[in-house]
GROMACS .gro file of C-alpha atoms in nm:
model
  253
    1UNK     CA    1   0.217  -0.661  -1.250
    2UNK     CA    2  -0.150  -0.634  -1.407
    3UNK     CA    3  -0.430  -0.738  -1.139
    4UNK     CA    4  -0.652  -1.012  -1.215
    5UNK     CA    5  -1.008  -1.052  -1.175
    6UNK     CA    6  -1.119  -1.391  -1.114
    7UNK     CA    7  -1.465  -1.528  -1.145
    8UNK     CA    8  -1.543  -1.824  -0.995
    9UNK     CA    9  -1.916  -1.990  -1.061
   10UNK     CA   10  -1.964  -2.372  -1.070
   11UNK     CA   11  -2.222  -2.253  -1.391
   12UNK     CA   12  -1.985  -2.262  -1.690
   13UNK     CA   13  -2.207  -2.045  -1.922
   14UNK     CA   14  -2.226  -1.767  -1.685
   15UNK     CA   15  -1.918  -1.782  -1.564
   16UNK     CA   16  -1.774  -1.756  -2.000
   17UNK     CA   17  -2.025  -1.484  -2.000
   18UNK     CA   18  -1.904  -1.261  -1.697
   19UNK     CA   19  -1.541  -1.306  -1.804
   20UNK     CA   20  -1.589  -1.221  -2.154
   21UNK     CA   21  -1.741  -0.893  -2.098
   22UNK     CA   22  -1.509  -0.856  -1.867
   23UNK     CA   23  -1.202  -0.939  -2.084
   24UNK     CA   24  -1.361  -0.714  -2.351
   25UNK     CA   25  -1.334  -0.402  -2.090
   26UNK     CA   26  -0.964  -0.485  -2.093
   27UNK     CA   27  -0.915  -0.647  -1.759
   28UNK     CA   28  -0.729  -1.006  -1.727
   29UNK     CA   29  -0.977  -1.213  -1.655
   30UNK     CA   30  -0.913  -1.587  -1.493
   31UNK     CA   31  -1.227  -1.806  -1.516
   32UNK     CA   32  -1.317  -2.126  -1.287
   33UNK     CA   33  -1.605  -2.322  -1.252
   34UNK     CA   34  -1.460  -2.514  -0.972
   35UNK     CA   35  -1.364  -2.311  -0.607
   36UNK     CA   36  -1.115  -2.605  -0.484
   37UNK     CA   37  -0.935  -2.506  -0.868
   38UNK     CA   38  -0.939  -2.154  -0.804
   39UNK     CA   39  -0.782  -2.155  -0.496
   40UNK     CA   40  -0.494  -2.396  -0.606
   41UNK     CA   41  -0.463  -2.085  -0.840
   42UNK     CA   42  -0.485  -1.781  -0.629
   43UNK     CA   43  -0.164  -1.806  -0.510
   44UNK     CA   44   0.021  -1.728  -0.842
   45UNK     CA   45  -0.228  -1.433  -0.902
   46UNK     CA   46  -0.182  -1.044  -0.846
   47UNK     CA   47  -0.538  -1.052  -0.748
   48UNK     CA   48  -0.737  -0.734  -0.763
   49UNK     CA   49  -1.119  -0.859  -0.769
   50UNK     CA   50  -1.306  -1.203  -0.741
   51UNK     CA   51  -1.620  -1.266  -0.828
   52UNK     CA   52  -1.748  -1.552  -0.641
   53UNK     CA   53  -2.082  -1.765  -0.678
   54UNK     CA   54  -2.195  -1.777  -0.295
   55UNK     CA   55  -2.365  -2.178  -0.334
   56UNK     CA   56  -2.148  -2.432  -0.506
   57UNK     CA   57  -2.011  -2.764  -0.481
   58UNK     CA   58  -1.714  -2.863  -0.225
   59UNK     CA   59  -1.633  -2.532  -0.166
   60UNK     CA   60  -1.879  -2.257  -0.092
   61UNK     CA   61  -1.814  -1.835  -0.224
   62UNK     CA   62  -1.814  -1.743   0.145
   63UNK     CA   63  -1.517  -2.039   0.287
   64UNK     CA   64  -1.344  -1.968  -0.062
   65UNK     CA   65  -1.330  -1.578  -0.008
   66UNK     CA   66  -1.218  -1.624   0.355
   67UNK     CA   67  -0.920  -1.868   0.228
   68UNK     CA   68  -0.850  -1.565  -0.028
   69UNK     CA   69  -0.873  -1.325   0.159
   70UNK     CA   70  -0.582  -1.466   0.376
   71UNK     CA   71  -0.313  -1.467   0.110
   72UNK     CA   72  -0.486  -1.155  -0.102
   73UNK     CA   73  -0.601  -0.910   0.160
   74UNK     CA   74  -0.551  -0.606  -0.065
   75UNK     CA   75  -0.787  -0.767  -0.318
   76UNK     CA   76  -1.177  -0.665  -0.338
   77UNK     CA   77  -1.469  -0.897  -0.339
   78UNK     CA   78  -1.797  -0.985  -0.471
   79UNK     CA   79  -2.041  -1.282  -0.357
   80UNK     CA   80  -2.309  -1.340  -0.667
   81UNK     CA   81  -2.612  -1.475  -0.557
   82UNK     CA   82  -2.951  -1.542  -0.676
   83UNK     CA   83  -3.089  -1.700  -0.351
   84UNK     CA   84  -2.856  -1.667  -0.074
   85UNK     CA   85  -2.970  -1.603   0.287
   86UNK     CA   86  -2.872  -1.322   0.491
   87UNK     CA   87  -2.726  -1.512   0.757
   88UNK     CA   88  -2.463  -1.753   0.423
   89UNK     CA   89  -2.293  -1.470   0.357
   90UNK     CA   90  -2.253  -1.251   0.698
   91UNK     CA   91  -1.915  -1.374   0.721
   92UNK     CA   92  -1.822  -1.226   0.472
   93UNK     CA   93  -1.971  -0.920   0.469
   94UNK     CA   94  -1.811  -0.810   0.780
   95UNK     CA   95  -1.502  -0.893   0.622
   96UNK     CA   96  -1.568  -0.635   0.346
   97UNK     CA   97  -1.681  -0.837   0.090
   98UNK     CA   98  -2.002  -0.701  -0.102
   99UNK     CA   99  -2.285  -0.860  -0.209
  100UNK     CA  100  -2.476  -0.864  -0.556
  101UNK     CA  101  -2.812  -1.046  -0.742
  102UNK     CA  102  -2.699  -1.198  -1.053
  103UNK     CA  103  -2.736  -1.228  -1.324
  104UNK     CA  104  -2.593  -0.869  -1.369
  105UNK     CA  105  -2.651  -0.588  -1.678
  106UNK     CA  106  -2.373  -0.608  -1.830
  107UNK     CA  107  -2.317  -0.244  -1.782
  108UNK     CA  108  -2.375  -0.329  -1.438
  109UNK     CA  109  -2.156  -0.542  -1.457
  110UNK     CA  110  -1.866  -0.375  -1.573
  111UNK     CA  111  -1.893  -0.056  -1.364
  112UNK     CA  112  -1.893  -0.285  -1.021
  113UNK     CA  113  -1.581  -0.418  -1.172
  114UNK     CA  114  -1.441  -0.063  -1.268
  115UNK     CA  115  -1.487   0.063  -0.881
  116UNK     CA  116  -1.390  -0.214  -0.742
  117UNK     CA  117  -1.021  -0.253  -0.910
  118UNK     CA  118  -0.987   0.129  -0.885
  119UNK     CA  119  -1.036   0.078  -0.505
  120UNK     CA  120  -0.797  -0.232  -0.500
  121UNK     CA  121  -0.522  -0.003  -0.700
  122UNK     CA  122  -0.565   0.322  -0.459
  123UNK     CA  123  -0.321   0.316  -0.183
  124UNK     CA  124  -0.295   0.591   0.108
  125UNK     CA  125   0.024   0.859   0.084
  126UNK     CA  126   0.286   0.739   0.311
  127UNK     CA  127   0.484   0.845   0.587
  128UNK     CA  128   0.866   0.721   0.551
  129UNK     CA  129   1.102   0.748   0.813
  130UNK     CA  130   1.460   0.725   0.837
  131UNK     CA  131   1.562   0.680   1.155
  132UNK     CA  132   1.924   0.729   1.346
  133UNK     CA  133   1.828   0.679   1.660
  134UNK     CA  134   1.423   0.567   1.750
  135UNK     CA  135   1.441   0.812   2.076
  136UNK     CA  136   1.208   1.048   1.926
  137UNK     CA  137   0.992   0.800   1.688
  138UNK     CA  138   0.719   0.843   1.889
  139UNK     CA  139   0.702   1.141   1.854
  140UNK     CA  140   0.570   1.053   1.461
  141UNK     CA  141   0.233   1.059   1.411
  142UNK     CA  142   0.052   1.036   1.123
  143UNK     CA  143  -0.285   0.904   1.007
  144UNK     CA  144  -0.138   0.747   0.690
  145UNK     CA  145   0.063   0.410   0.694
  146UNK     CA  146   0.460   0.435   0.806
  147UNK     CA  147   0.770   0.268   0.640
  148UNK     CA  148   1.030   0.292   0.899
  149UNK     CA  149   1.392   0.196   0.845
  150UNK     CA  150   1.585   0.180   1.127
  151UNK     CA  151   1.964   0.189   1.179
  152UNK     CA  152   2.089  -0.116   1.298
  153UNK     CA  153   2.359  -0.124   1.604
  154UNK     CA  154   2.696  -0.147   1.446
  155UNK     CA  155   2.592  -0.089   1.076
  156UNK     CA  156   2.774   0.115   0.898
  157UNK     CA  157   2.648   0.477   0.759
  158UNK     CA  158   2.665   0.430   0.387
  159UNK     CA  159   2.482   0.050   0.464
  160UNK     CA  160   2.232   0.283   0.630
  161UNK     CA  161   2.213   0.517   0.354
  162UNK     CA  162   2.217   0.226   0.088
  163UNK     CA  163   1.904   0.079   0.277
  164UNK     CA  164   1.688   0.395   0.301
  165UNK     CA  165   1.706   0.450  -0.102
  166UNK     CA  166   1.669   0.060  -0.183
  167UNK     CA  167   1.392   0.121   0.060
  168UNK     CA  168   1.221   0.437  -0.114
  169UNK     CA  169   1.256   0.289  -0.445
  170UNK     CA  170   1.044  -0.068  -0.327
  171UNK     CA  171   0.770   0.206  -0.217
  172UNK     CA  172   0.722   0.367  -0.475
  173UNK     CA  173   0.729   0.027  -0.703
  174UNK     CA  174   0.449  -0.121  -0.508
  175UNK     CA  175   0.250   0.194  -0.606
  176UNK     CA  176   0.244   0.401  -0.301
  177UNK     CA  177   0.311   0.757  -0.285
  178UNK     CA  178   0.539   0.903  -0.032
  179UNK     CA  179   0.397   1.228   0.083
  180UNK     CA  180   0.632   1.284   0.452
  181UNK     CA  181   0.945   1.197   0.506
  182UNK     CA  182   1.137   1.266   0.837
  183UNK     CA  183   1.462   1.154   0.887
  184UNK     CA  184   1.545   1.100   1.328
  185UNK     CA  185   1.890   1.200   1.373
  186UNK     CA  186   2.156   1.044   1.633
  187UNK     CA  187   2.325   1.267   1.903
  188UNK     CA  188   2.645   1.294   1.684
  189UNK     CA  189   2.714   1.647   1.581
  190UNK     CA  190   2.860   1.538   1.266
  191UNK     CA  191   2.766   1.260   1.002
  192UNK     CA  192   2.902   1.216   0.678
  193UNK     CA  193   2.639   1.048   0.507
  194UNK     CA  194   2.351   1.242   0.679
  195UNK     CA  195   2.288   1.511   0.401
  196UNK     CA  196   2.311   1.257   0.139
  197UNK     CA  197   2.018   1.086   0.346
  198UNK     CA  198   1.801   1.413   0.363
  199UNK     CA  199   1.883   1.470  -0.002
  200UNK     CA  200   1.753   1.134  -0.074
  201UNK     CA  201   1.458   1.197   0.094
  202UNK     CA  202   1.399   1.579  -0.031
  203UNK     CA  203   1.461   1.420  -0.389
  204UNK     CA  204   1.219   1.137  -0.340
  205UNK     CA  205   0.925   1.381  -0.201
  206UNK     CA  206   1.027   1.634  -0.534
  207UNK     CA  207   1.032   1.408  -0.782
  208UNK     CA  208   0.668   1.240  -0.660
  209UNK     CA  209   0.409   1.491  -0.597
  210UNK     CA  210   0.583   1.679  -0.341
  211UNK     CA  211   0.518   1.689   0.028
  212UNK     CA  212   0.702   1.771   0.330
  213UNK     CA  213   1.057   1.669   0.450
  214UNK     CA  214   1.088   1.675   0.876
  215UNK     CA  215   1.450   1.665   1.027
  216UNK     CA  216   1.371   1.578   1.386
  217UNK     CA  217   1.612   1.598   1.659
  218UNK     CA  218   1.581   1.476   2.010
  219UNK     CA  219   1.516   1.752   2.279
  220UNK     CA  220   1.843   1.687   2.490
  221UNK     CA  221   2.058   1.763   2.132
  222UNK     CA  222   2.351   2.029   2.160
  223UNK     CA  223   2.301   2.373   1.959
  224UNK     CA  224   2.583   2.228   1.691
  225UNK     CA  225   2.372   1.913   1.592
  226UNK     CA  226   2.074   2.152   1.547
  227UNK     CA  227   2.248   2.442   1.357
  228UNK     CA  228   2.375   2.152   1.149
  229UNK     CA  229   2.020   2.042   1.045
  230UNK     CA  230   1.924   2.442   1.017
  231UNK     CA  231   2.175   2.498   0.780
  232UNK     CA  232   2.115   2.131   0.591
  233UNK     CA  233   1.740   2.211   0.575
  234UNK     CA  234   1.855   2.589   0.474
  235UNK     CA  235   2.021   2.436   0.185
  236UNK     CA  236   1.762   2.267   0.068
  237UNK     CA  237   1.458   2.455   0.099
  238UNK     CA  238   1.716   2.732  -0.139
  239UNK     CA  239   1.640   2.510  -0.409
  240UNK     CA  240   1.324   2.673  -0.434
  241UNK     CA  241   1.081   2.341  -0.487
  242UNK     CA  242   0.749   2.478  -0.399
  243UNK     CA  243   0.593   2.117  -0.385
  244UNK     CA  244   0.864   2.032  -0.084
  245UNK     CA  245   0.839   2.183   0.241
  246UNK     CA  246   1.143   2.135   0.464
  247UNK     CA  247   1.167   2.177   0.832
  248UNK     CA  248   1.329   2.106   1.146
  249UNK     CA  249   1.140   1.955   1.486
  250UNK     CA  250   1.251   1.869   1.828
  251UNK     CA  251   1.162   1.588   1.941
  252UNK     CA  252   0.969   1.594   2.357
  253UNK     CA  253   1.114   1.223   2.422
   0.00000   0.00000   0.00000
């Protein structure tokens, strides 16, 4: 879905202004000159930026960001302001909101809006991991954000399986790039489904921009479960992808 920016400025004529340059730099653009409107509104947008006037009626730039924020937290924002004190907009700037003089050059204008949606539309890679049995998840550390799917008690294998690529396939639809995968195996020497699970997961990593696959048993494990995920990580790391590392790792806990 195509992120909006919204401008919100209780002046109509600037407000046309701003969102006609902006429209004409081929974002969507959703004008209001009322903030009690545009919050009725935010909830049906994929917001990416807001421009807000800091001082208007009923609802001021600073209380309507905060409200927006809430419900859009992924979104960036921008308090305009010709007159504003320091100590109106605080709030929001230690939320992470910014803070411009307007009227802005159009050029200006436009290249705030540029960096700011590029930010909003960046995500971090992600770590995704499968896990049999959560023994060893602490043993996953990573700086970047983690999807973990988790088999339930009594659920089936192929469920298990079914959830992990319904799983994968949400990820990458929401824009976010799976970089690590490791898959935490169970104490059973033999699953059926488990190399159609690392496959899923070495195919995911190969067809993105590569990245590393980790098959991670606990330390306690009997030599058959780990040849088992030596000769499954053997097999795949023979395909000869040079953008997916494979490897196996014992878990300490």
């Amino acid at each position: 879905m195509t992120k909006s920016v919204l401008v919100v400025d209780d002046n109509a004529h600037l407000a046309k202004n701003v969102g006609e340059i902006l429209a004409e730099d081929g974002h969507h653009v959703v004008v209001e000159t009322s903030p009690l409107e545009a919050w009725e509104r935010a909830s049906s947008l994929a917001l990416g930026v807001a421009l807000l006037d800091v001082r208007m009626p009923d609802l001021s730039g600073v209380e309507l960001f905060l409200r927006l924020k809430s419900i859009h937290p992924e979104a960036r924002y921008v308090l305009m302001t010709g007159y504003a004190r320091a100590e109106e907009v605080q709030p929001a700037l230690e939320r992470g909101a910014e803070l411009v003089v307007k009227p802005l050059p159009p050029d200006a204008l436009r290249a705030l809006v540029r960096r700011a949606m590029a930010a909003c539309e960046s995500k971090p890679p992600v770590t995704f991991v499968a896990v049999e049995d959560g023994a060893g998840l602490a043993d996953v550390e990573d700086a970047t954000e983690e999807v973990i799917v988790e088999l339930q008690e009594g659920e089936p294998e192929e469920e298990f399986l079914a959830r992990v690529v319904h799983r994968l396939h949400r990820v990458t639809r929401d824009g976010a790039q799976v970089r690590r995968a490791v898959f935490l195996v169970g104490e059973e020497d033999d699953v059926d489904v488990r190399p159609l699970l690392a496959r899923a997961l070495f195919t995911h990593l190969a067809q993105g921009e590569g990245g590393e696959l980790e098959l991670v048993a606990h330390l306690g494990s009997g030599a058959p479960l780990r040849h088992s995920l030596l000769a499954l990580a053997g097999t795949l790391a023979s395909e000869g992808n040079p953008h997916v590392s494979v490897r196996v790792k014992i878990a300490s806990s």
